[in-house]
Amino acid sequence: MSGNYARFAEVGRNIVAVGRNYRDDATESGNAKLEPPNLSLKPASSYITEGTLIKIPKGCSSLHHEIELGVVIGQKGTDTSEGSAMNHVAGYGLALDMTARDFQCIAKKKGTPWDMAKGFDTSCPVGKFIPKDAVADPHNLELWCKVNAALKQNGNTKDMIFNIPYLISYISQYFTLEPNDIILTGTPAGVSGVKAGDVIQGGLAKID
Ligand SMILES: O=C([O-])CC(=O)C(=O)O
Ligand SMILES: [Mg+2]
């Protein structure tokens, strides 16, 4: 485990997850574009670092992986403009928005919150911190996810519906973003179920 993980794990700030933010995913699932973006919060206790086991929440029989680009905030901001939003970014990290899909389906039907579906302990595994300067264009990054070595998700951040400056500006109207908060920017197509003993791997490509 590299020292960089400490940035996420020690500080354990808030996590804002954006839903249905990929064109392919929206098409695949027949979902219309969500306007405004659909936001969920995951508590700091959902963070785990690479190599730590994901705990299947009690009663969950459909746990899904969602590979996502995490944007790590470096500077506090409320009502941040799109024009200055990138000044608030410290860097990036690959993350999983682990989702108890069965809990989420029930919540959707009942019109109740998604907190248990999205925010249970260990629901936000993160990879190592990538400084902003190491990424030439965060809107052109391949991201992939494998389960037991089989490729499940293979997307590109260019297919995000709402880009990073827009998300920072929109979110910060409601939630002040503080250093080490993370925005999970949504997942591309291909989410699928995992079960006890499965191994989830993910990666980001085209980092200079
Ligand atoms: O779980 C959902 O409904 C949506 C979501 O997080 C995503 O698209 O990343
Ligand atoms: Mg997600």
mmCIF file of N, CA and C and ligand atoms in Angstrom, residues 17-22 25 31 34 38 40 66-68 97 99 101 104 108 114 118 184-188 191, ligand 1:
data_model
loop_
_atom_site.group_PDB
_atom_site.id
_atom_site.type_symbol
_atom_site.label_atom_id
_atom_site.label_comp_id
_atom_site.label_asym_id
_atom_site.label_seq_id
_atom_site.Cartn_x
_atom_site.Cartn_y
_atom_site.Cartn_z
ATOM 1 N N ALA A 17 -21.525 11.212 -4.892
ATOM 2 C CA ALA A 17 -21.569 10.330 -6.056
ATOM 3 C C ALA A 17 -22.621 10.828 -7.036
ATOM 4 N N VAL A 18 -22.205 10.955 -8.290
ATOM 5 C CA VAL A 18 -23.105 11.417 -9.347
ATOM 6 C C VAL A 18 -23.645 10.197 -10.074
ATOM 7 N N GLY A 19 -24.934 10.144 -10.283
ATOM 8 C CA GLY A 19 -25.543 8.978 -10.927
ATOM 9 C C GLY A 19 -25.818 9.195 -12.404
ATOM 10 N N ARG A 20 -25.754 8.112 -13.162
ATOM 11 C CA ARG A 20 -26.112 8.088 -14.582
ATOM 12 C C ARG A 20 -25.484 9.238 -15.369
ATOM 13 N N ASN A 21 -24.160 9.290 -15.307
ATOM 14 C CA ASN A 21 -23.468 10.403 -15.959
ATOM 15 C C ASN A 21 -22.755 9.997 -17.229
ATOM 16 N N TYR A 22 -23.025 8.808 -17.762
ATOM 17 C CA TYR A 22 -22.368 8.366 -18.993
ATOM 18 C C TYR A 22 -23.394 8.131 -20.082
ATOM 19 N N ASP A 25 -24.141 4.410 -20.669
ATOM 20 C CA ASP A 25 -24.907 3.801 -19.584
ATOM 21 C C ASP A 25 -26.361 4.242 -19.666
ATOM 22 N N ASN A 31 -32.373 4.890 -19.662
ATOM 23 C CA ASN A 31 -32.638 6.026 -18.794
ATOM 24 C C ASN A 31 -32.445 7.320 -19.560
ATOM 25 N N LEU A 34 -30.498 12.678 -16.804
ATOM 26 C CA LEU A 34 -31.062 13.271 -15.594
ATOM 27 C C LEU A 34 -30.655 14.730 -15.512
ATOM 28 N N ASN A 38 -28.152 13.610 -10.631
ATOM 29 C CA ASN A 38 -28.655 12.880 -9.470
ATOM 30 C C ASN A 38 -27.496 12.647 -8.496
ATOM 31 N N SER A 40 -25.831 11.379 -4.745
ATOM 32 C CA SER A 40 -25.919 10.586 -3.518
ATOM 33 C C SER A 40 -24.714 10.944 -2.656
ATOM 34 N N GLU A 66 -19.331 -0.446 -9.656
ATOM 35 C CA GLU A 66 -19.435 0.692 -10.587
ATOM 36 C C GLU A 66 -18.075 1.374 -10.583
ATOM 37 N N ILE A 67 -17.313 1.215 -11.648
ATOM 38 C CA ILE A 67 -15.995 1.865 -11.695
ATOM 39 C C ILE A 67 -16.187 3.343 -12.058
ATOM 40 N N GLU A 68 -15.487 4.215 -11.357
ATOM 41 C CA GLU A 68 -15.710 5.655 -11.567
ATOM 42 C C GLU A 68 -14.406 6.431 -11.396
ATOM 43 N N ASP A 97 -17.944 2.753 -6.873
ATOM 44 C CA ASP A 97 -19.188 3.131 -6.204
ATOM 45 C C ASP A 97 -19.968 1.828 -6.018
ATOM 46 N N THR A 99 -22.580 -0.677 -5.010
ATOM 47 C CA THR A 99 -24.007 -0.365 -4.875
ATOM 48 C C THR A 99 -24.794 -1.639 -4.600
ATOM 49 N N ARG A 101 -27.669 -3.155 -5.293
ATOM 50 C CA ARG A 101 -28.684 -2.845 -6.312
ATOM 51 C C ARG A 101 -30.082 -3.230 -5.850
ATOM 52 N N GLN A 104 -31.336 -0.597 -3.651
ATOM 53 C CA GLN A 104 -31.641 0.605 -4.439
ATOM 54 C C GLN A 104 -32.976 0.447 -5.183
ATOM 55 N N LYS A 108 -36.136 2.801 -4.792
ATOM 56 C CA LYS A 108 -36.741 3.509 -5.936
ATOM 57 C C LYS A 108 -38.246 3.281 -5.946
ATOM 58 N N TRP A 114 -31.598 6.409 -0.832
ATOM 59 C CA TRP A 114 -30.678 5.375 -1.303
ATOM 60 C C TRP A 114 -29.508 5.140 -0.352
ATOM 61 N N LYS A 118 -26.051 2.829 -1.188
ATOM 62 C CA LYS A 118 -24.835 3.488 -1.686
ATOM 63 C C LYS A 118 -23.778 3.729 -0.609
ATOM 64 N N LEU A 184 -17.470 11.287 -7.027
ATOM 65 C CA LEU A 184 -17.484 10.119 -7.913
ATOM 66 C C LEU A 184 -18.321 10.521 -9.118
ATOM 67 N N THR A 185 -17.708 10.464 -10.291
ATOM 68 C CA THR A 185 -18.293 11.130 -11.462
ATOM 69 C C THR A 185 -19.236 10.265 -12.296
ATOM 70 N N GLY A 186 -19.649 9.135 -11.762
ATOM 71 C CA GLY A 186 -20.597 8.284 -12.493
ATOM 72 C C GLY A 186 -19.882 7.139 -13.187
ATOM 73 N N THR A 187 -20.657 6.139 -13.547
ATOM 74 C CA THR A 187 -20.044 4.920 -14.096
ATOM 75 C C THR A 187 -20.467 4.688 -15.544
ATOM 76 N N PRO A 188 -19.537 4.177 -16.382
ATOM 77 C CA PRO A 188 -19.919 3.786 -17.741
ATOM 78 C C PRO A 188 -20.694 2.460 -17.751
ATOM 79 N N VAL A 191 -22.041 -2.388 -15.588
ATOM 80 C CA VAL A 191 -22.075 -2.783 -14.175
ATOM 81 C C VAL A 191 -22.628 -4.208 -14.072
HETATM 82 O O1 LIG B 1 -26.559 3.637 -9.122
HETATM 83 C C1 LIG B 1 -27.090 4.406 -9.926
HETATM 84 O O2 LIG B 1 -28.315 4.419 -10.134
HETATM 85 C C2 LIG B 1 -26.317 5.353 -10.738
HETATM 86 C C3 LIG B 1 -24.882 5.512 -10.452
HETATM 87 O O3 LIG B 1 -24.369 5.482 -9.341
HETATM 88 C C4 LIG B 1 -23.988 5.756 -11.599
HETATM 89 O O4 LIG B 1 -24.467 5.856 -12.728
HETATM 90 O O5 LIG B 1 -22.790 5.855 -11.394
#
